[in-house]
mmCIF file of C-alpha atoms in Angstrom:
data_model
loop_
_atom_site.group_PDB
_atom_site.id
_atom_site.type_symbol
_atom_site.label_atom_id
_atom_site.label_comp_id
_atom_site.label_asym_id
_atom_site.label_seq_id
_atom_site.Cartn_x
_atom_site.Cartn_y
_atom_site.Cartn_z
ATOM 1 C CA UNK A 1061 -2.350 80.837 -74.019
ATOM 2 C CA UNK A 1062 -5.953 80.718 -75.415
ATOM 3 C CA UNK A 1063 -8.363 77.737 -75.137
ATOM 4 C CA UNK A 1064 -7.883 76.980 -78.650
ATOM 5 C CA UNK A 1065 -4.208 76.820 -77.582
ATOM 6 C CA UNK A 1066 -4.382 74.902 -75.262
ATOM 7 C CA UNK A 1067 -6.498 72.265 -76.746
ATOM 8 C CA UNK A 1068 -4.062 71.719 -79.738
ATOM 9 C CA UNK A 1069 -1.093 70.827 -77.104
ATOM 10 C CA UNK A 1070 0.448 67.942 -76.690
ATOM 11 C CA UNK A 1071 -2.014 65.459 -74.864
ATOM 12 C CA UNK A 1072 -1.694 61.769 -74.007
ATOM 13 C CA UNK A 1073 -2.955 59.185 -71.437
ATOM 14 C CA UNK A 1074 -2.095 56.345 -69.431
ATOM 15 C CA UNK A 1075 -4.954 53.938 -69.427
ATOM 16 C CA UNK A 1076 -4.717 51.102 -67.355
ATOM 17 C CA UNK A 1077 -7.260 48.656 -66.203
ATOM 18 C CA UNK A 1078 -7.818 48.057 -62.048
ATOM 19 C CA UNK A 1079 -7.476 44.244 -62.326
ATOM 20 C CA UNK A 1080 -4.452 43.796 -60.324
ATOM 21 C CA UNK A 1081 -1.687 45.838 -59.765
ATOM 22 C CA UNK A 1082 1.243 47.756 -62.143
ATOM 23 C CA UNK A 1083 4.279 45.723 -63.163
ATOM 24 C CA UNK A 1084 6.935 46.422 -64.931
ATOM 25 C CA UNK A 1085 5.762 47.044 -68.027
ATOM 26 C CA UNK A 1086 2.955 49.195 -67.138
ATOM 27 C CA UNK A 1087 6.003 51.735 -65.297
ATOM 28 C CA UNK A 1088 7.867 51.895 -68.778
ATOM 29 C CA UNK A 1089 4.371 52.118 -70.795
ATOM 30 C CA UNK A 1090 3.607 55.555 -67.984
ATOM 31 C CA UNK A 1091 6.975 56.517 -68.091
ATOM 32 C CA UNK A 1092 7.228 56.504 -71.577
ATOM 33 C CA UNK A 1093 4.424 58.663 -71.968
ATOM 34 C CA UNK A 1094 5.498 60.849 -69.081
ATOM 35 C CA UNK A 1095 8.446 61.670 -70.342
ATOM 36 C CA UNK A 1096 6.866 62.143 -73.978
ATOM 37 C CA UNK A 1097 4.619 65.209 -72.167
ATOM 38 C CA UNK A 1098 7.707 66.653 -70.219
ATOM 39 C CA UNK A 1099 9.551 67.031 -73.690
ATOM 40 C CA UNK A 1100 6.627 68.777 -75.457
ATOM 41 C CA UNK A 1101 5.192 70.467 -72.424
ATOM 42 C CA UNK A 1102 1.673 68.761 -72.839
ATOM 43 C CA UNK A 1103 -0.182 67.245 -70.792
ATOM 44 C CA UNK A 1104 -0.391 63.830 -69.040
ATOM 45 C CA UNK A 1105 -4.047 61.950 -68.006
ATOM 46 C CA UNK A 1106 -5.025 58.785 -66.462
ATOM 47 C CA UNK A 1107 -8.036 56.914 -67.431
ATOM 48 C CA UNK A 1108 -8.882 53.795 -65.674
ATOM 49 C CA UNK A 1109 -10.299 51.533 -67.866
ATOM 50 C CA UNK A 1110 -12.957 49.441 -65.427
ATOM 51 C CA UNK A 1111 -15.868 48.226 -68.068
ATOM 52 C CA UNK A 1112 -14.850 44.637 -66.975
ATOM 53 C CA UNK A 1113 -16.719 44.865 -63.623
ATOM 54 C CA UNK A 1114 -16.229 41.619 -62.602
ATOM 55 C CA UNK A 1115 -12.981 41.706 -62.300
ATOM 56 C CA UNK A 1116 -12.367 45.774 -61.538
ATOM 57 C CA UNK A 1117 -11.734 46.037 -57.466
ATOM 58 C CA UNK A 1118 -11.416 49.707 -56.117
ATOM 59 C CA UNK A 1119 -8.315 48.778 -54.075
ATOM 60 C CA UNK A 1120 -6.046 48.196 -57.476
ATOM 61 C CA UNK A 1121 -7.481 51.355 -59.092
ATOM 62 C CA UNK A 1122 -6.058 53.187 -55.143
ATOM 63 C CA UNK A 1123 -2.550 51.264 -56.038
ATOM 64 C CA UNK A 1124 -2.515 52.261 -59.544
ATOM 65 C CA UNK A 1125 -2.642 55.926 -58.153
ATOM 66 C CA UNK A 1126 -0.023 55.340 -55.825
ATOM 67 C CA UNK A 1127 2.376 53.336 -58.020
ATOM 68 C CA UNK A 1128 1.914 56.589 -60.403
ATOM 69 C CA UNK A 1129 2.700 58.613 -57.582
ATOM 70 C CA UNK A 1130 5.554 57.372 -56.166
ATOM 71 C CA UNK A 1131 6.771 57.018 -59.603
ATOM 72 C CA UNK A 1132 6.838 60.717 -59.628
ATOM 73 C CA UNK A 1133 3.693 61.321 -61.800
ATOM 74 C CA UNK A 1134 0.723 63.501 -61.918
ATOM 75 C CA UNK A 1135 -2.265 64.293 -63.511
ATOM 76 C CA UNK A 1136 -5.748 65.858 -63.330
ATOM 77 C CA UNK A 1137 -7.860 64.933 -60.804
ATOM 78 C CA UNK A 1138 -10.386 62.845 -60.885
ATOM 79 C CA UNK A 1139 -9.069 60.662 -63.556
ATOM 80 C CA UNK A 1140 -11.355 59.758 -66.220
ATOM 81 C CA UNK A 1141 -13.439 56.330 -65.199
ATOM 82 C CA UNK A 1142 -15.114 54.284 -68.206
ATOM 83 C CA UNK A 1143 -17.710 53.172 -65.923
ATOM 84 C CA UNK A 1144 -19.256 56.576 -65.058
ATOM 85 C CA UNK A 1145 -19.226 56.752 -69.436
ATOM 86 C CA UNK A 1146 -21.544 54.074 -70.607
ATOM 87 C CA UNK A 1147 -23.811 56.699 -72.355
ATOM 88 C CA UNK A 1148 -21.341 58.227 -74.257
ATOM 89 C CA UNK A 1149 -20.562 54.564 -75.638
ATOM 90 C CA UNK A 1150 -24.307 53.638 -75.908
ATOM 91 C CA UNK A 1151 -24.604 56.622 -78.129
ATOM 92 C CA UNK A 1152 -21.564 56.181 -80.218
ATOM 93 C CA UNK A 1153 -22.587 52.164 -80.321
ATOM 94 C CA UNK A 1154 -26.400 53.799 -81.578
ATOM 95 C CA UNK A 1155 -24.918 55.973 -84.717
ATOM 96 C CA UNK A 1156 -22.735 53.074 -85.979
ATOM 97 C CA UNK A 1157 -26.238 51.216 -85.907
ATOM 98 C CA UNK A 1158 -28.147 53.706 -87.783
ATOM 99 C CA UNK A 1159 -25.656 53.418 -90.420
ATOM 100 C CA UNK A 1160 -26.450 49.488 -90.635
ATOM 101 C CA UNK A 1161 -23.011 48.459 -89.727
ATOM 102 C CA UNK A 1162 -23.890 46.460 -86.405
ATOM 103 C CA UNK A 1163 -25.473 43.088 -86.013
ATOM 104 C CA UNK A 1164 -26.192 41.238 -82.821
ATOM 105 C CA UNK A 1165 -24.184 37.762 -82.457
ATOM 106 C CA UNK A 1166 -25.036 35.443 -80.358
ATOM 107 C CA UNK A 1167 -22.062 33.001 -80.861
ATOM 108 C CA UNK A 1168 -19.855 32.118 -77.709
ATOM 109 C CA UNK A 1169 -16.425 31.349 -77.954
ATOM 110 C CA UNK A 1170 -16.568 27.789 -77.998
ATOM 111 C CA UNK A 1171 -18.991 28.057 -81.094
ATOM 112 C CA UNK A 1172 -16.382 30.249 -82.885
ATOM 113 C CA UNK A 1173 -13.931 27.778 -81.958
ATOM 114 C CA UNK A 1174 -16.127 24.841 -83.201
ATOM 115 C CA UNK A 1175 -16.782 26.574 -86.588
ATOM 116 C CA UNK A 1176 -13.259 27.140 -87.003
ATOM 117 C CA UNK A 1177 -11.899 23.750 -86.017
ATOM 118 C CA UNK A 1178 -13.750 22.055 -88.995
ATOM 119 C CA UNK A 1179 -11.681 20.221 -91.297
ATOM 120 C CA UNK A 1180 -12.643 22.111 -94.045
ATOM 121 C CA UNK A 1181 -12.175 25.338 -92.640
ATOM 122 C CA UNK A 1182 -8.463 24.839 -92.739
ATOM 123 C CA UNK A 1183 -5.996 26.924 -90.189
ATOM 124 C CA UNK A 1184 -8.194 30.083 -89.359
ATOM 125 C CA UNK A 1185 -6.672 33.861 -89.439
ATOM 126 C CA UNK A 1186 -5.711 35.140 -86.478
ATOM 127 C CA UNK A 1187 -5.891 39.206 -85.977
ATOM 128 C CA UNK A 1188 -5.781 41.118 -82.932
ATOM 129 C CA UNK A 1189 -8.611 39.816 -81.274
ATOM 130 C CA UNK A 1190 -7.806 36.209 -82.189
ATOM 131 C CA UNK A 1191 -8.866 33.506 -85.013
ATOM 132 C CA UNK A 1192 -10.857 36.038 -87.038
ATOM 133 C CA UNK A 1193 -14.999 35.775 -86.623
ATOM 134 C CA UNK A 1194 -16.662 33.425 -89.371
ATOM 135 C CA UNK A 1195 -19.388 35.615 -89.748
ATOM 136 C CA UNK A 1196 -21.800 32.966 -87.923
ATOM 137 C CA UNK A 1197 -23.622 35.760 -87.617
ATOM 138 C CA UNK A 1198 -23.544 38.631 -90.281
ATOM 139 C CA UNK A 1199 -26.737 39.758 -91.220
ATOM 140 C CA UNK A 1200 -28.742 39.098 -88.064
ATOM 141 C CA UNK A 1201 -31.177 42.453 -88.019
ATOM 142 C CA UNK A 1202 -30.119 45.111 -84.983
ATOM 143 C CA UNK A 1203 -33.837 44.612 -83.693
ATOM 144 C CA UNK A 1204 -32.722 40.761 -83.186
ATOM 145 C CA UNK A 1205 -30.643 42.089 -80.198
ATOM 146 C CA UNK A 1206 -30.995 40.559 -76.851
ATOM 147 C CA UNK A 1207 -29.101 40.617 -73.490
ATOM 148 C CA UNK A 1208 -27.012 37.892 -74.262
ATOM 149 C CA UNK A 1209 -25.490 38.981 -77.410
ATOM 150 C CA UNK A 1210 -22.854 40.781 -78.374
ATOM 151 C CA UNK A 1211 -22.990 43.628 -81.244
ATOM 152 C CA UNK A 1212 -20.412 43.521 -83.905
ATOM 153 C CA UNK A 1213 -19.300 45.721 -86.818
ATOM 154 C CA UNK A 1214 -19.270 44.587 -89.789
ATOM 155 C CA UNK A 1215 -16.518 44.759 -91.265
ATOM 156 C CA UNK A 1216 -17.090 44.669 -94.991
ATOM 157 C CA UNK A 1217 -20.093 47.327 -94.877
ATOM 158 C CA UNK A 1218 -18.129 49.739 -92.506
ATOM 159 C CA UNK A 1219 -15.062 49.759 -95.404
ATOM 160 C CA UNK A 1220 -17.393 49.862 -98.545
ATOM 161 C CA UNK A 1221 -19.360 52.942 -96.062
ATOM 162 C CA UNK A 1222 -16.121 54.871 -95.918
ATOM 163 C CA UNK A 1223 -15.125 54.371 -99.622
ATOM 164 C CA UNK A 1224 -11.656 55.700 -99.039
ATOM 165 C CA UNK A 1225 -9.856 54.235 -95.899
ATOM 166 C CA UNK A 1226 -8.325 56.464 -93.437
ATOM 167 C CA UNK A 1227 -4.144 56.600 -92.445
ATOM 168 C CA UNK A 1228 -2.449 57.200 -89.128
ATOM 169 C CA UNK A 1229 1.019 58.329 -88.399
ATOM 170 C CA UNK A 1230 2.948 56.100 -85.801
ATOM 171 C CA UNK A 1231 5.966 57.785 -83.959
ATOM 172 C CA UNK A 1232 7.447 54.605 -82.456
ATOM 173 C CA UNK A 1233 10.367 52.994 -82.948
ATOM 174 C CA UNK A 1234 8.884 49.752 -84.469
ATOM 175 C CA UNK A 1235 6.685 50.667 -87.343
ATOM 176 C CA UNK A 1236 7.348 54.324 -88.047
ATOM 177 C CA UNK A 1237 5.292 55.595 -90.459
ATOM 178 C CA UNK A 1238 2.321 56.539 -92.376
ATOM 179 C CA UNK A 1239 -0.168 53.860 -92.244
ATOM 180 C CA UNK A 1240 -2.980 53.548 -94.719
ATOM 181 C CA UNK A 1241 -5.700 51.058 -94.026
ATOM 182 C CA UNK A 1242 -6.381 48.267 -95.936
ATOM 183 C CA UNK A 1243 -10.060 46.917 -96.733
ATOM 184 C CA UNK A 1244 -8.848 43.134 -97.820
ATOM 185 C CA UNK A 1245 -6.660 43.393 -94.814
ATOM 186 C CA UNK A 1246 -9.323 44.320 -92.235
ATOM 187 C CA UNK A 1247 -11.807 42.113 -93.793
ATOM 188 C CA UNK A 1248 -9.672 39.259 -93.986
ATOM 189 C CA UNK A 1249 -7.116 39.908 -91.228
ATOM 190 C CA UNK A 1250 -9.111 41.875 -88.882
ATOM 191 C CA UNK A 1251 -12.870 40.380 -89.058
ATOM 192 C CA UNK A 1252 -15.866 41.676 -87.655
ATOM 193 C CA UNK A 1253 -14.477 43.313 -84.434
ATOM 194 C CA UNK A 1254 -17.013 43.044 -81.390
ATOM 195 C CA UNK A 1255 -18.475 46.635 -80.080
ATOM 196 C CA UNK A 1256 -20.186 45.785 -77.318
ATOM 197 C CA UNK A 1257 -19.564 42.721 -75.163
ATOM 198 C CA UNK A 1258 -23.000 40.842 -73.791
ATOM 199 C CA UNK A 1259 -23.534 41.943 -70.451
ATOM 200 C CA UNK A 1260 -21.205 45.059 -70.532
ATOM 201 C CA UNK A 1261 -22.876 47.661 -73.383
ATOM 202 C CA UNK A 1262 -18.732 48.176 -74.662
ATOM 203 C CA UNK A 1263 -15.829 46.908 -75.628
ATOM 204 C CA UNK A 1264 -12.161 47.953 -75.559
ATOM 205 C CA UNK A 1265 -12.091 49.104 -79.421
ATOM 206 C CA UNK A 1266 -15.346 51.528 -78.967
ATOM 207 C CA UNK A 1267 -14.831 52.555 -75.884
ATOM 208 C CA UNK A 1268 -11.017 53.959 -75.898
ATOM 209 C CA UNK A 1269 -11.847 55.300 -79.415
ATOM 210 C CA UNK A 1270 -14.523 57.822 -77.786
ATOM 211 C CA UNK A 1271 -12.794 58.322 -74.948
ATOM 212 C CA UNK A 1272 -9.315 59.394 -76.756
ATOM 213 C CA UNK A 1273 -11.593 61.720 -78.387
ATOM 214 C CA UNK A 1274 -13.526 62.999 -75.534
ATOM 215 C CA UNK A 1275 -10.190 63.696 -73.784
ATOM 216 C CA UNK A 1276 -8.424 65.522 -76.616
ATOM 217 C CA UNK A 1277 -5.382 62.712 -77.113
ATOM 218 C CA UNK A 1278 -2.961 63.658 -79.680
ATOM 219 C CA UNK A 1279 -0.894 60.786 -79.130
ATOM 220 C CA UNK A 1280 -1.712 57.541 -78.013
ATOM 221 C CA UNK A 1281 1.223 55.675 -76.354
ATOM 222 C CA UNK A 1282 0.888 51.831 -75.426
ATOM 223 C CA UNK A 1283 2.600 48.675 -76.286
ATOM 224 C CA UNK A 1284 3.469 47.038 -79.430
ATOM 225 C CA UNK A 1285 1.250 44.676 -78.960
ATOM 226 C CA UNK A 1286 -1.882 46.734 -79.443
ATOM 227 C CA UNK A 1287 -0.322 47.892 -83.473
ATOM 228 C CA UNK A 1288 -2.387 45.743 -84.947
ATOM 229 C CA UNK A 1289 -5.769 46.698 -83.245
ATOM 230 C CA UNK A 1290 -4.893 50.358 -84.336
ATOM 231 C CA UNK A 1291 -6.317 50.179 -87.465
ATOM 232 C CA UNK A 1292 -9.645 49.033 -85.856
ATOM 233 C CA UNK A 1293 -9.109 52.129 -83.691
ATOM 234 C CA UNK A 1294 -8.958 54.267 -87.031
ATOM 235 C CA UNK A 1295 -11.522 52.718 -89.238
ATOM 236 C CA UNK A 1296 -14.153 53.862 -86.212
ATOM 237 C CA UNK A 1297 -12.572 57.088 -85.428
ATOM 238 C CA UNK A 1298 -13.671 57.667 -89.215
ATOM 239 C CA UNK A 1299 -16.881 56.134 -89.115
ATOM 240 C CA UNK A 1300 -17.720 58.563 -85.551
ATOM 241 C CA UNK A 1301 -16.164 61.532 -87.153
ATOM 242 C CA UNK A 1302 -13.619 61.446 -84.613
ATOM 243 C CA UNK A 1303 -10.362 62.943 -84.779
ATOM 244 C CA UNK A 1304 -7.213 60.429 -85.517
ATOM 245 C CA UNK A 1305 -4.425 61.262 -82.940
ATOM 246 C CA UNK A 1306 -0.970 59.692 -83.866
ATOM 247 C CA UNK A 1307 0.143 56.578 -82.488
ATOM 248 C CA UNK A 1308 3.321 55.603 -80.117
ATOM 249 C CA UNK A 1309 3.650 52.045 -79.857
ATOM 250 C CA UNK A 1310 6.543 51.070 -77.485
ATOM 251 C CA UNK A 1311 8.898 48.235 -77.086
ATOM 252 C CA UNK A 1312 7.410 45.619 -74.314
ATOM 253 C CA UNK A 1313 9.234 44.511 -71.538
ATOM 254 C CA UNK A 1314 9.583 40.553 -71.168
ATOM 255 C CA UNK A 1315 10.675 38.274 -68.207
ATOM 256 C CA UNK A 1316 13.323 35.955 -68.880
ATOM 257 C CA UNK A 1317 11.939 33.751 -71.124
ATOM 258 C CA UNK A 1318 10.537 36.641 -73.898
ATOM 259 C CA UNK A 1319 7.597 36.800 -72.859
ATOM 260 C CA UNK A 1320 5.549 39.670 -71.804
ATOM 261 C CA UNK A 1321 4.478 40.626 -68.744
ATOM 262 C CA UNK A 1322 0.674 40.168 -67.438
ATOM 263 C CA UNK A 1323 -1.217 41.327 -64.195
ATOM 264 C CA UNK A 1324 -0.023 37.248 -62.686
ATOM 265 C CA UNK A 1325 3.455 38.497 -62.750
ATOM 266 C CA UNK A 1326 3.023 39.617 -59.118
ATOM 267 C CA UNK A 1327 6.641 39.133 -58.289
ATOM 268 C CA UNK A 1328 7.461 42.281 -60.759
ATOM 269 C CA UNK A 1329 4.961 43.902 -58.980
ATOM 270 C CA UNK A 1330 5.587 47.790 -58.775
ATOM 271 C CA UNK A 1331 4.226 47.453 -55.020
ATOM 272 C CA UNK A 1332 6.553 44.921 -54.346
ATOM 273 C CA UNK A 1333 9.647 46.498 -55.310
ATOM 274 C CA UNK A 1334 8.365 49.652 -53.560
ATOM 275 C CA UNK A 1335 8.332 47.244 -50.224
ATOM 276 C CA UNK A 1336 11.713 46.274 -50.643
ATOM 277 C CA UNK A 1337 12.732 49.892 -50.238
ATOM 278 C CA UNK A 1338 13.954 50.384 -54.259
ATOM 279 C CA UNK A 1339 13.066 53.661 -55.496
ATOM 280 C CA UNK A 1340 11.955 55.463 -59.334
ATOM 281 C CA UNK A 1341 15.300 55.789 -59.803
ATOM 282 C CA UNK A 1342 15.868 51.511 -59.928
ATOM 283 C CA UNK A 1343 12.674 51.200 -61.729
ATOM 284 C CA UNK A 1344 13.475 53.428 -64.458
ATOM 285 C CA UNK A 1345 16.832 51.195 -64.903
ATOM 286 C CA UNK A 1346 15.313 47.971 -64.562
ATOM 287 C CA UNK A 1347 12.745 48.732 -67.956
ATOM 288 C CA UNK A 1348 15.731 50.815 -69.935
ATOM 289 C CA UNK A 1349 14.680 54.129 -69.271
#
């Protein structure tokens, strides 16, 4: 097989973030995408998404290995760390800038919320980051930018940039389908997304958009409930020049009252269950795999 060959094969990630360790849902989100690999005979990376360093801690990025491990995964080695990357973001954050589609916004979330809360505001939009941005901001010049703002895209310029909107194919078993974007639906639905948090020089949309790209990801597999920032995902993957992988967006697994599980969950722990002596075997029956 010849590099070109083996660049075009089958490639997707698991991409966690070392806040606190694996549960449930993370085992049938790697799974999923393990198993994915093994039918295509492609390959399977970990990235360990860390750019919140406050709350990233070394000793759940050495569990997340282990939970993988004793799951029966594997992967390359060393996995891909988004803290050793900020340059690669800086730059990508610098070209959407030079096209005049940032601006710096100083607005905290309790000013968003004020704005929104006004009577004559009426119920606000809610997208995949939350209500929808106001636009407090819009229009503030790039060389306005301090240390304590954040730099949004926005949204209206980056459509009317591209002209004609991108698509994306999704494989999974919720929305399958071509998927065009919509400007009146990212405008209106979607908002201004941030790019780069204040203090941290990212954010999660820029910074698994380059990365998916930098590690040659065909398919992106994660949880339904990250649909919606897809097309966020897409409009910069155009705007970069960045190659549009598919999409796999999987079922979620929920606790007994429907909803899904978070990091707090410790009791579905992967660690925990590994304690009591259950094996991959138990854990691929407990998340219906």
């Amino acid at each position: 097989m010849n590099s070109i060959e083996r660049d075009m094969r089958y490639t997707t990630r698991f991409a966690p973030s070392p806040t606190g360790p694996l549960h449930l849902g993370h085992a049938f989100s790697a799974l999923t995408a393990w198993d994915r690999v093994q039918a295509r005979g492609g390959r399977f990376l970990l990235r360990i998404e860390d750019i919140d360093r406050d709350r990233s801690r070394p000793e759940f990025e050495a569990l997340i290995e282990t939970d993988l491990r004793w799951l029966g995964l594997d992967w390359p080695r060393p996995p891909m760390r988004q803290s050793e990357r900020m340059d690669a973001y800086r730059a990508a954050l610098d070209r959407l800038a030079a096209m005049g589609l940032c601006y710096p916004c100083r607005c905290s979330r309790g000013d968003i919320r004020a704005v929104l809360s006004a009577p004559q505001e009426g119920a606000p939009a809610i997208g995949p980051d939350g209500p929808v941005y106001p636009g407090t901001c819009r229009g503030r010049p790039m060389a306005q930018a301090g240390p304590d703002d954040s730099i949004r895209l926005d949204m209206a310029r980056a459509a009317a940039h591209l002209g004609q909107l991108p698509s994306f194919e999704e494989t999974g078993p919720i929305h399958p389908g071509r998927h065009a974007l919509d400007a009146a639906a990212l405008i209106g639905g979607v908002g201004d997304a941030v790019l780069a948090r204040r203090a941290m020089g990212t954010s999660y949309h820029l910074s698994v958009v380059v990365d998916d790209a930098a590690q040659g990801i065909t398919e992106v597999v994660r949880g339904a409930d990250l649909f919606e920032a897809t097309q966020v995902h897409v409009l910069l993957q155009a705007l970069l020049g960045l190659p549009v992988p598919a999409y796999h967006h999987h079922d979620l697994v929920r606790d007994a009252d429907g909803k899904r599980l978070a990091k707090r969950d410790d009791a579905r722990a992967l660690c925990a269950f590994r304690a009591e002596g259950l094996g991959p075997a138990a854990i691929r029956d407990m998340v219906g795999l």
